[in-house]
XYZ file of C-alpha atoms in Angstrom:
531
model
C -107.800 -4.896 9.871
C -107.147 -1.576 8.833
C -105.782 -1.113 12.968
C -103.264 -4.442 12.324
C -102.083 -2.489 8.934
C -101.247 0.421 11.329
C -99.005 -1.676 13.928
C -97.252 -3.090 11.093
C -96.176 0.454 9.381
C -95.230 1.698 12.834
C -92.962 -1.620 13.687
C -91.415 -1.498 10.450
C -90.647 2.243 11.011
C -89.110 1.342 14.825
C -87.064 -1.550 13.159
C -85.560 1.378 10.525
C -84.899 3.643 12.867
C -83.354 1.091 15.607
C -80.998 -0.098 12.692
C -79.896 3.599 11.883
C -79.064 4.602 15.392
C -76.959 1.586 15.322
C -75.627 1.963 12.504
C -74.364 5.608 13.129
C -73.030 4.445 16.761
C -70.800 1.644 15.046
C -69.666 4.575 13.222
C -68.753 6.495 15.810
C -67.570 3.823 17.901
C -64.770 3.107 15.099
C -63.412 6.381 15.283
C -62.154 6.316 18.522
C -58.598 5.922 18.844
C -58.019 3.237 21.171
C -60.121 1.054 19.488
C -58.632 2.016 16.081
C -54.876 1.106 17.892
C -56.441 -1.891 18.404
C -57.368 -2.474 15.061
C -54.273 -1.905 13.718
C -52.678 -4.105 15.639
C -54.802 -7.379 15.045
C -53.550 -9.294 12.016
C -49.809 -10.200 12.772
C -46.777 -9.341 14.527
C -43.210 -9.784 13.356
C -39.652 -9.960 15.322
C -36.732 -9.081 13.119
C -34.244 -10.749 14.461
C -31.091 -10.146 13.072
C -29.262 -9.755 9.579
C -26.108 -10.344 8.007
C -23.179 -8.812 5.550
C -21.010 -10.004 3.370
C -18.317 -11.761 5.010
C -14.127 -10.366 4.550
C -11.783 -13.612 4.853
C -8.219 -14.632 4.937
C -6.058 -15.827 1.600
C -7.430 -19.767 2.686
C -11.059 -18.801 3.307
C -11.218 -18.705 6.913
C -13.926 -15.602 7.522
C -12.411 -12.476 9.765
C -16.015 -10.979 10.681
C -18.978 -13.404 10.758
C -16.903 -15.311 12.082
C -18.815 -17.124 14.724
C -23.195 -17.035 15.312
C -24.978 -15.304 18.315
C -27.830 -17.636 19.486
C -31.465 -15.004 19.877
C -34.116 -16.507 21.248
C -37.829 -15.180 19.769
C -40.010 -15.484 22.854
C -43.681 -15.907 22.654
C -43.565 -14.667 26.750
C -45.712 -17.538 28.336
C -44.890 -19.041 31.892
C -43.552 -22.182 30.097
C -41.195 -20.066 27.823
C -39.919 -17.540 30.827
C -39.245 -20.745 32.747
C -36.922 -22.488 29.440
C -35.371 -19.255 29.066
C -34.190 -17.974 32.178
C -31.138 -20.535 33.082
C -29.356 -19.040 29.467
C -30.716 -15.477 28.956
C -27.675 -13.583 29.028
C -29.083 -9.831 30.085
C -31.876 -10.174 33.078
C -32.906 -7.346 33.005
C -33.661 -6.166 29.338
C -35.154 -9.823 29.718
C -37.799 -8.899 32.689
C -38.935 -5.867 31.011
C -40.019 -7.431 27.907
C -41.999 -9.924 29.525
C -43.727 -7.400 31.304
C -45.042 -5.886 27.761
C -46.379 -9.047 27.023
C -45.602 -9.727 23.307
C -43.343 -11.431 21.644
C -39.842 -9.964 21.908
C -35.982 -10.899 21.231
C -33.324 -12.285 23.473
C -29.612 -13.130 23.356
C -29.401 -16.742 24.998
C -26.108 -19.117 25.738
C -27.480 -22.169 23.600
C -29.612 -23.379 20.683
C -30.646 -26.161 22.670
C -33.986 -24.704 24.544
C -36.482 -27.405 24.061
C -40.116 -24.818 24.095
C -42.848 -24.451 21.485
C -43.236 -20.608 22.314
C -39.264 -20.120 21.800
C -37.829 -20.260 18.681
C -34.158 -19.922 18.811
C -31.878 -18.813 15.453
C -28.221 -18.511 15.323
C -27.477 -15.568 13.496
C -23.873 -14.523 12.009
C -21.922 -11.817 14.373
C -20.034 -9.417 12.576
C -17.350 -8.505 15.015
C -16.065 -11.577 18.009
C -15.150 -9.957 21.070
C -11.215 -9.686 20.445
C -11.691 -8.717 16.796
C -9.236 -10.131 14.153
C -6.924 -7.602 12.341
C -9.355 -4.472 13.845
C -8.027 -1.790 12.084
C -7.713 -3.556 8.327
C -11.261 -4.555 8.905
C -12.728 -1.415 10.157
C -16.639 -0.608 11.289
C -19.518 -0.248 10.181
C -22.423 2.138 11.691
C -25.997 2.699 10.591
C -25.744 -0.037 7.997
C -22.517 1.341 6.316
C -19.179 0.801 6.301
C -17.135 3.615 8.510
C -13.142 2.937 7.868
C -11.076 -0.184 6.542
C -12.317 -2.562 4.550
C -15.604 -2.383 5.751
C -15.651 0.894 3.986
C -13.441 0.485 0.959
C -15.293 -2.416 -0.198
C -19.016 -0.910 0.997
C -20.689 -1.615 -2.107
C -19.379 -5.200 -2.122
C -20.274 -5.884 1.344
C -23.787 -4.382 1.962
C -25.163 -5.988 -0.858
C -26.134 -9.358 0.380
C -29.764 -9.477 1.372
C -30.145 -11.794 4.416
C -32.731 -11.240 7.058
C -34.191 -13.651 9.969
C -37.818 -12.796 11.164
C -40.264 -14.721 13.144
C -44.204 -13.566 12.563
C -47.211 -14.774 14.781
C -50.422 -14.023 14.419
C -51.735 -11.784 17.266
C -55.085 -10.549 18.759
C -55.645 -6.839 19.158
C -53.766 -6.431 22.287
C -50.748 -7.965 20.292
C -50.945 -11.458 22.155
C -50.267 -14.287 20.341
C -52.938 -16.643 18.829
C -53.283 -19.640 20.527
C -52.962 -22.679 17.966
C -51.438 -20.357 15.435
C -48.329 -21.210 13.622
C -45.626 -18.917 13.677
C -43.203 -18.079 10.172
C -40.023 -18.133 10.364
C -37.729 -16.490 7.475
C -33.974 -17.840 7.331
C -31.265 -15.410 6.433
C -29.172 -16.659 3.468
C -25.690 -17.491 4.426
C -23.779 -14.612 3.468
C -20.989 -16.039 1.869
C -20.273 -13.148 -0.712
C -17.674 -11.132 -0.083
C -13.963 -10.124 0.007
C -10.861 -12.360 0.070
C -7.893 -10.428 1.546
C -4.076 -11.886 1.238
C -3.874 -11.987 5.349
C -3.216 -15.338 6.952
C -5.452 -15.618 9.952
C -3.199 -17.853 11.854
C 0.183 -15.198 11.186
C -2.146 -12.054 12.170
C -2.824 -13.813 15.563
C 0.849 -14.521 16.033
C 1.344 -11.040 15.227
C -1.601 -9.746 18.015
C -0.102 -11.811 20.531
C 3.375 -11.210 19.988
C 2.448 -7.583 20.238
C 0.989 -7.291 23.024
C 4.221 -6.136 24.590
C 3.912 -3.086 22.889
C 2.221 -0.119 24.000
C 1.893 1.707 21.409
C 3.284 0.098 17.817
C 2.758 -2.146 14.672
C 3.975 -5.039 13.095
C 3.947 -5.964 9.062
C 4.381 -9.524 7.721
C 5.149 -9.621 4.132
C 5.593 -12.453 1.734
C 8.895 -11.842 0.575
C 8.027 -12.767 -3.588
C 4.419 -11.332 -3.624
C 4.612 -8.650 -1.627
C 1.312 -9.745 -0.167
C 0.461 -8.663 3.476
C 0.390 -11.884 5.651
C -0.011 -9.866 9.102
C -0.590 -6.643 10.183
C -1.548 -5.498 13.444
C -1.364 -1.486 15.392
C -1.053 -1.462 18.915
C -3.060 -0.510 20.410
C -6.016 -1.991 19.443
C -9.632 -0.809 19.717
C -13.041 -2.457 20.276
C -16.558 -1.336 18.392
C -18.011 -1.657 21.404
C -16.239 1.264 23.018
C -15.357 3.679 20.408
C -16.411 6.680 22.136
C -13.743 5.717 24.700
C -11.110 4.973 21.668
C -11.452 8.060 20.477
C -10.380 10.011 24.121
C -7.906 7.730 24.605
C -4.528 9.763 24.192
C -2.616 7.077 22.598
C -4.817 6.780 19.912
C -5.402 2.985 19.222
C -8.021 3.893 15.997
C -5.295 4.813 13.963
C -3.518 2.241 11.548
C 0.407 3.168 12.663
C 1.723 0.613 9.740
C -0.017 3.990 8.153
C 1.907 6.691 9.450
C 5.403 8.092 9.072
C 7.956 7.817 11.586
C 12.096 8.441 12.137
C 13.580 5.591 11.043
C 17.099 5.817 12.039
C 19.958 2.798 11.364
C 17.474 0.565 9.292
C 18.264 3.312 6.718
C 22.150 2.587 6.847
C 21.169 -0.441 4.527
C 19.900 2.535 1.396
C 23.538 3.889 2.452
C 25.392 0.861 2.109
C 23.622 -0.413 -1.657
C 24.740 2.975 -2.415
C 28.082 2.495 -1.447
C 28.092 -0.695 -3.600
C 26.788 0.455 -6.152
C 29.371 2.995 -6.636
C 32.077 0.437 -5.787
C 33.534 1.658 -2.843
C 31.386 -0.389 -0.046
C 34.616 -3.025 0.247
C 37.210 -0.265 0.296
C 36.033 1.855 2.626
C 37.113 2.099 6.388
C 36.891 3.960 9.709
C 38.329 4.514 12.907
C 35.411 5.234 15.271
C 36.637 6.929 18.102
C 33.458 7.620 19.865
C 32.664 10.946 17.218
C 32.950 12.741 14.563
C 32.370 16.153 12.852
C 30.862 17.414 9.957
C 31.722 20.983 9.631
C 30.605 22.188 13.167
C 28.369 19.863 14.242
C 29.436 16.907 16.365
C 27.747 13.451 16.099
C 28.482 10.670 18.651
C 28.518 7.205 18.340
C 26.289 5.250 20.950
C 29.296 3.723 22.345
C 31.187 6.527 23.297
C 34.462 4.851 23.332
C 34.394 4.161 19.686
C 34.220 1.040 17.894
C 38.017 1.165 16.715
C 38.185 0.441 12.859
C 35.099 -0.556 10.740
C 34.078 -2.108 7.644
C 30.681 -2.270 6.087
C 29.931 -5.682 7.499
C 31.575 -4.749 11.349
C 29.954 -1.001 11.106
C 26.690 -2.508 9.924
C 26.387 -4.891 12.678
C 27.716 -2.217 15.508
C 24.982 0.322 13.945
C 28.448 2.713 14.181
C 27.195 6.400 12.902
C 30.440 7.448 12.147
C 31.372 4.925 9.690
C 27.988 5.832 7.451
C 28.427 9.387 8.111
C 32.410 9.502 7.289
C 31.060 7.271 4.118
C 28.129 9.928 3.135
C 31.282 12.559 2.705
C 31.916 10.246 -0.198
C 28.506 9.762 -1.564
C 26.584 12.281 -4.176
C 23.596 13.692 -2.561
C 22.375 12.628 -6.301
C 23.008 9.244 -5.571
C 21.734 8.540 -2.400
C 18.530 10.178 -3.013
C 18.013 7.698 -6.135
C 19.086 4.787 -4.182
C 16.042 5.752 -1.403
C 13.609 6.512 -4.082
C 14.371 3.190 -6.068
C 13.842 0.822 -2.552
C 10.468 2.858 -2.204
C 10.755 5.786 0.070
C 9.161 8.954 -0.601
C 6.268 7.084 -2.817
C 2.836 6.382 -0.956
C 1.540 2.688 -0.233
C -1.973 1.552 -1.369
C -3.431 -1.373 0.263
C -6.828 -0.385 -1.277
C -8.211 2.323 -3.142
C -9.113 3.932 0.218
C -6.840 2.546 2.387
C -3.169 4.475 1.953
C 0.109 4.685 3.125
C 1.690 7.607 3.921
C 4.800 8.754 1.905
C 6.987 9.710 4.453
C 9.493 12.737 3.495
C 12.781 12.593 2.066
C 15.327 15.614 1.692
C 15.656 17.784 -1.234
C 18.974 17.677 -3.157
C 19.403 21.392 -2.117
C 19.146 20.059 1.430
C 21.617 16.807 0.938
C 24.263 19.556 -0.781
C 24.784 20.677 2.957
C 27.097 17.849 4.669
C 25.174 18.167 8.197
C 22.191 17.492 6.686
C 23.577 14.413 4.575
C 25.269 12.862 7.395
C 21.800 12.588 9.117
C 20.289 11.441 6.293
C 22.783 8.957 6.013
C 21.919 6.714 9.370
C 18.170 7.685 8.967
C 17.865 10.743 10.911
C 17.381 14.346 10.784
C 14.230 15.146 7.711
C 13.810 11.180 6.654
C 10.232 9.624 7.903
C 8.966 6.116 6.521
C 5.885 4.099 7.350
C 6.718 0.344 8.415
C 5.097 -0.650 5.190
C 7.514 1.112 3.561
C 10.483 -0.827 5.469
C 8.761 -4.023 4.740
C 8.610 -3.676 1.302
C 12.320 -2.607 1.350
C 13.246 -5.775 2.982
C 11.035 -7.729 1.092
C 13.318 -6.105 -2.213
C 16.750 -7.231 0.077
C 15.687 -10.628 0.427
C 14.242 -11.108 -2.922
C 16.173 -10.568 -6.659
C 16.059 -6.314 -6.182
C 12.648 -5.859 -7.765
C 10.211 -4.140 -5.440
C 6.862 -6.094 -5.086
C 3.590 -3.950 -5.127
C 2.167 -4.258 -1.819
C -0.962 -6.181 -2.052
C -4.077 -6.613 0.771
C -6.797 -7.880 -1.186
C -7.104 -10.778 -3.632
C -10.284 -10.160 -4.901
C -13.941 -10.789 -4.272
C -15.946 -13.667 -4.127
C -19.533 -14.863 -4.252
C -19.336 -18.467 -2.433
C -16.341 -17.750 -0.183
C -14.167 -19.805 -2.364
C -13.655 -18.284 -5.161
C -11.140 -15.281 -6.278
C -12.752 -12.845 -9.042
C -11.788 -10.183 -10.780
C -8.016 -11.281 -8.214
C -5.077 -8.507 -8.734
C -2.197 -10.155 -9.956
C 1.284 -9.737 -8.106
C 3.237 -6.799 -9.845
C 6.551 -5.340 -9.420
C 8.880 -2.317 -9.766
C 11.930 -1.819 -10.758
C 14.284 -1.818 -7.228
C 18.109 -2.554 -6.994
C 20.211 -4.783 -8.958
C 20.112 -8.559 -7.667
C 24.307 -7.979 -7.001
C 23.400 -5.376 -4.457
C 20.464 -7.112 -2.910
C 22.604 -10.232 -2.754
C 25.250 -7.733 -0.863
C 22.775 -6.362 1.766
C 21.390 -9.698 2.389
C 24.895 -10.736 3.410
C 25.247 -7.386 5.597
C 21.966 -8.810 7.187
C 22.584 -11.727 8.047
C 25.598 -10.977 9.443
C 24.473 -8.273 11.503
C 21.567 -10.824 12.806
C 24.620 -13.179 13.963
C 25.597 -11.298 16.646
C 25.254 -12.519 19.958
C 23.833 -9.487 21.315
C 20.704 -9.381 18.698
C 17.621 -10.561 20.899
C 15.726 -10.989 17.593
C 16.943 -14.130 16.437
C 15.027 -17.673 17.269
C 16.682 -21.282 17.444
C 14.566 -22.651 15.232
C 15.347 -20.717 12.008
C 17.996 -18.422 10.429
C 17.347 -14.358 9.347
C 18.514 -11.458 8.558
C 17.942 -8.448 10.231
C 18.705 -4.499 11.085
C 17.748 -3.080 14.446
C 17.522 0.805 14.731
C 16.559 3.308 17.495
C 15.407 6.420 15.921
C 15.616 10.040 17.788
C 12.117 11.961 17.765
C 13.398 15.264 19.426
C 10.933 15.120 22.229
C 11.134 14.434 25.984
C 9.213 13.267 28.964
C 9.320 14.860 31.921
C 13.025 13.981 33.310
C 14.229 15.209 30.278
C 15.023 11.472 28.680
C 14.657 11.498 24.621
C 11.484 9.576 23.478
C 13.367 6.830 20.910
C 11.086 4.712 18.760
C 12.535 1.437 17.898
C 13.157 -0.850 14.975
C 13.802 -4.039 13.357
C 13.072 -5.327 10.354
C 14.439 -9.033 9.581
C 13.483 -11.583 6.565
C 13.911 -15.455 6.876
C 14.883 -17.966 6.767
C 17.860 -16.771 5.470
C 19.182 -19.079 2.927
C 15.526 -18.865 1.213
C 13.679 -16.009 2.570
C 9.682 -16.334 2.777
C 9.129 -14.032 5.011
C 9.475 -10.327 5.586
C 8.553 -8.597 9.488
C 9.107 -5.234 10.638
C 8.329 -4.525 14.520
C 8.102 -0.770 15.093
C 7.818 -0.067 19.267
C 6.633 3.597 18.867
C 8.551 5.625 22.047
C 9.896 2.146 23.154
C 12.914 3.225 23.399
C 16.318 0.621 22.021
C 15.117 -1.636 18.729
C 17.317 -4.765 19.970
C 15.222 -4.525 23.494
C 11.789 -2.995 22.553
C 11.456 -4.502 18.896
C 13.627 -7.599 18.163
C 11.893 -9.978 21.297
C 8.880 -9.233 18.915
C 10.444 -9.988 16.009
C 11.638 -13.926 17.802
C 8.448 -14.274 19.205
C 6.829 -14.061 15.937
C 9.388 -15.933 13.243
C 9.653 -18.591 16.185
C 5.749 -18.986 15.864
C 5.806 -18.914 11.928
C 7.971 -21.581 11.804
C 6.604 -23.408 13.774
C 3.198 -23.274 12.306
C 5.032 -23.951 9.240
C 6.511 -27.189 10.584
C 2.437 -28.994 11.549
């Protein structure tokens, strides 16, 4: 008996210490890294698959980014799923090397339509289509926040919608998915908060593809009452894709050249002529343009070197003669002519947004007007005088309007369900010219568009319009004078809605390198009028 008692104690004592020494080699064994990996990775596994921003739309609600959705597929990599997916996976090769990993993994496809319980396919908002909509209003974003345009100046606005898609399977330790294990799927909120801008999409794509003529360039579409910006488009234009290459590229297509300040040249003889009226001699005055004429020393030709014979305003305004406007600025006060730019908005900066700003362009000093050179070039546009084509636009929009100058307006407001205009900026306007001498330069206008030589004019309305071709002082290599050239027009004329500018930056003569813009694009609006 007492033997039996003995066994016992010393089993019970084996059965201790066998249960220890497992004990402490569990321990151990859970310290070692690969099967603490392992660990970790049991449980679940999810694929983000894409999110979305608030959305930036035209004055009817049509959206300018998110625009269209991006079909991903979320591929639980199992024979039956590589063998749905591979007629529509749009990269091979990324494709291949995720299935070669094993666990589930994200793919761009060409359809919803992939019939597959281990794919799960979501369409997901794109912010940017491949030929981007009014690029450089909208801007970029990078690392989740907005870079330049709107995308910047309305950040806050923009980045605060919270929508996410995610699929999440449950996995094993070696991250393969459980069979008979339902996946979740999150849906991103449609993110319909946002910004309503006064662009028309339909306009800013007549605008892009009337443009694409120009090499380097812009073109502004104003309505004529509110000032609001229809169209705008810079030329040329840029992709997020490539910006690296955008940014080498020597003709610059990231900047915004409706922006920047340029020569104007004739466009300016209309601030010349409401001067003249103004001061009552516009019907009284006349020239014989020989070909030249001189101010002082200095010579200054007329582009038809045989001279136009005698002018009036409405003859000299439609020949673009320089020698008529500069004989007339002899009879102007430097005084004058200075307040007569400043009132139709030169020399005062443009703000389409808080952020996004117009240059002011430069006007002459009185000092500087008091010498007669310098006030005969000012007189036609040239010689210190820059503008911005906003600046023109706005001008024009004052012609063809009652005198008043309409704050320039981008942005309506924001909105939370797309629809709706909050917290919308109301149209404003400053005092301009009188509605006598905006009624006068409308006449000039249209007269000048009536000529049978202006390339700007479509049959299927009625405008007015100013060519120029503005000197820049430099050459190319054969010694020819880069020229940029002008027009800005508003119609139709006998009740003007509209108000375009076309600058072709170094394109040499307005009526050749501008106006064919200008009837591409009023032909277009029109028509799309007219459906």
């Amino acid at each position: 008996m007492e033997r039996l008692r003995k066994r016992l104690a010393w089993l019970r004592l084996m059965i201790v210490t066998l249960f220890c020494t497992a004990a402490v080699y569990l321990a151990w064994l859970m310290q070692k890294p690969e099967l603490v990996q392992t660990a970790a990775e049991q449980g679940s596994y999810t694929c983000l698959v894409g999110t979305a921003e608030g959305t930036i739309y035209d004055r009817n609600g049509t959206p300018l980014v998110n625009a269209k959705n991006t079909c991903t597929a979320v591929v639980n990599p199992t024979p039956e799923a590589i063998a749905a997916l591979l007629p529509h996976v749009l990269d091979l090769d990324a494709f291949y090397a995720q299935v070669e990993k094993g666990k589930p993994f994200v793919c761009t496809v060409d359809t919803a339509k992939i019939d597959c319980a281990d794919v799960t396919v979501l369409e997901i908002p794109e912010r940017y289509s491949d030929h981007q909509l009014a690029q450089h209003l909208v801007g970029y974003t990078s690392q989740g926040s907005g870079v330049t345009g709107l995308e910047y100046a309305y950040d806050d606005v923009l980045r605060s919608v919270d929508s996410q898609w995610s699929v999440t399977f449950s996995v094993d330790g070696t991250g393969g998915v459980l069979a008979g294990e339902n996946k979740q799927v999150r849906y991103g909120a449609n993110p319909v908060q946002g910004v309503i801008t006064t662009l028309d999409a339909a306009i800013q794509r007549i605008c892009e593809t009337a443009g694409q003529s120009l090499e380097k360039g812009c073109i502004v579409v104003m309505d004529v009452e509110s000032g609001d910006v229809l169209g705008l488009a810079s030329f040329p234009s840029y992709s997020v894709d490539n910006l690296e290459e955008a940014l080498e590229d020597p003709d610059s297509p990231m900047i915004n050249r409706a922006l920047y300040a340029y020569p104007v040249g004739s466009i300016f003889k209309l601030v010349t002529a409401a001067c003249a009226y103004d001061q009552g001699i516009a019907g009284t005055f006349y020239w014989d343009c020989t070909g030249s004429i001189s101010v002082g020393t200095q010579l200054f030709r007329c582009h038809d070197l045989n001279g136009h014979g005698v002018q009036d305003m409405a003859l000299a305004m439609r020949n673009s003669c320089n020698p008529y406007f500069i004989a007339l600025s002899q009879e102007l006060d430097g005084v004058d002519l200075l307040d007569t730019a400043k009132s139709l908005g030169f020399g005062e900066e443009t703000a389409l947004t808080a952020d996004i700003v117009a240059s002011s362009g430069t006007l002459p000093t009185l000092q500087q007007l008091d010498l007669p050179a310098e006030r005969a070039n000012f007189c036609f546009g040239q010689g210190i005088l820059t503008a911005t084509p906003l600046q023109i636009t706005r001008m024009t929009c004052a012609i063809a309007g009652d005198g008043s100058l309409p704050m320039v307006r981008l942005v309506r407001g924001v909105t939370e369900d797309g629809k709706t205009v909050l917290r919308e900026e109301k149209t404003v306007h400053e005092e301009g010219i009188s509605q006598e001498t905006a009624r006068y330069l409308r006449s000039l206008m249209c007269y000048a568009a009536e000529d049978e030589d202006f390339q700007g004019k479509p049959g299927n309305v009625t405008m007015g319009a100013k060519t120029s071709t503005a000197q820049t002082g430099r050459y190319d290599e054969k010694g020819e004078e880069y020229c940029h050239g002008w027009v800005t027009a508003f119609f139709p004329a006998e009740e003007p809605h509209y108000a375009v500018t076309v600058l072709a930056e170094d394109g040499g003569y307005g009526n050749t390198a501008a106006a064919p813009v200008l009837r591409q694009i009023a032909g277009a609006i029109i028509e799309l009028e007219r459906r």
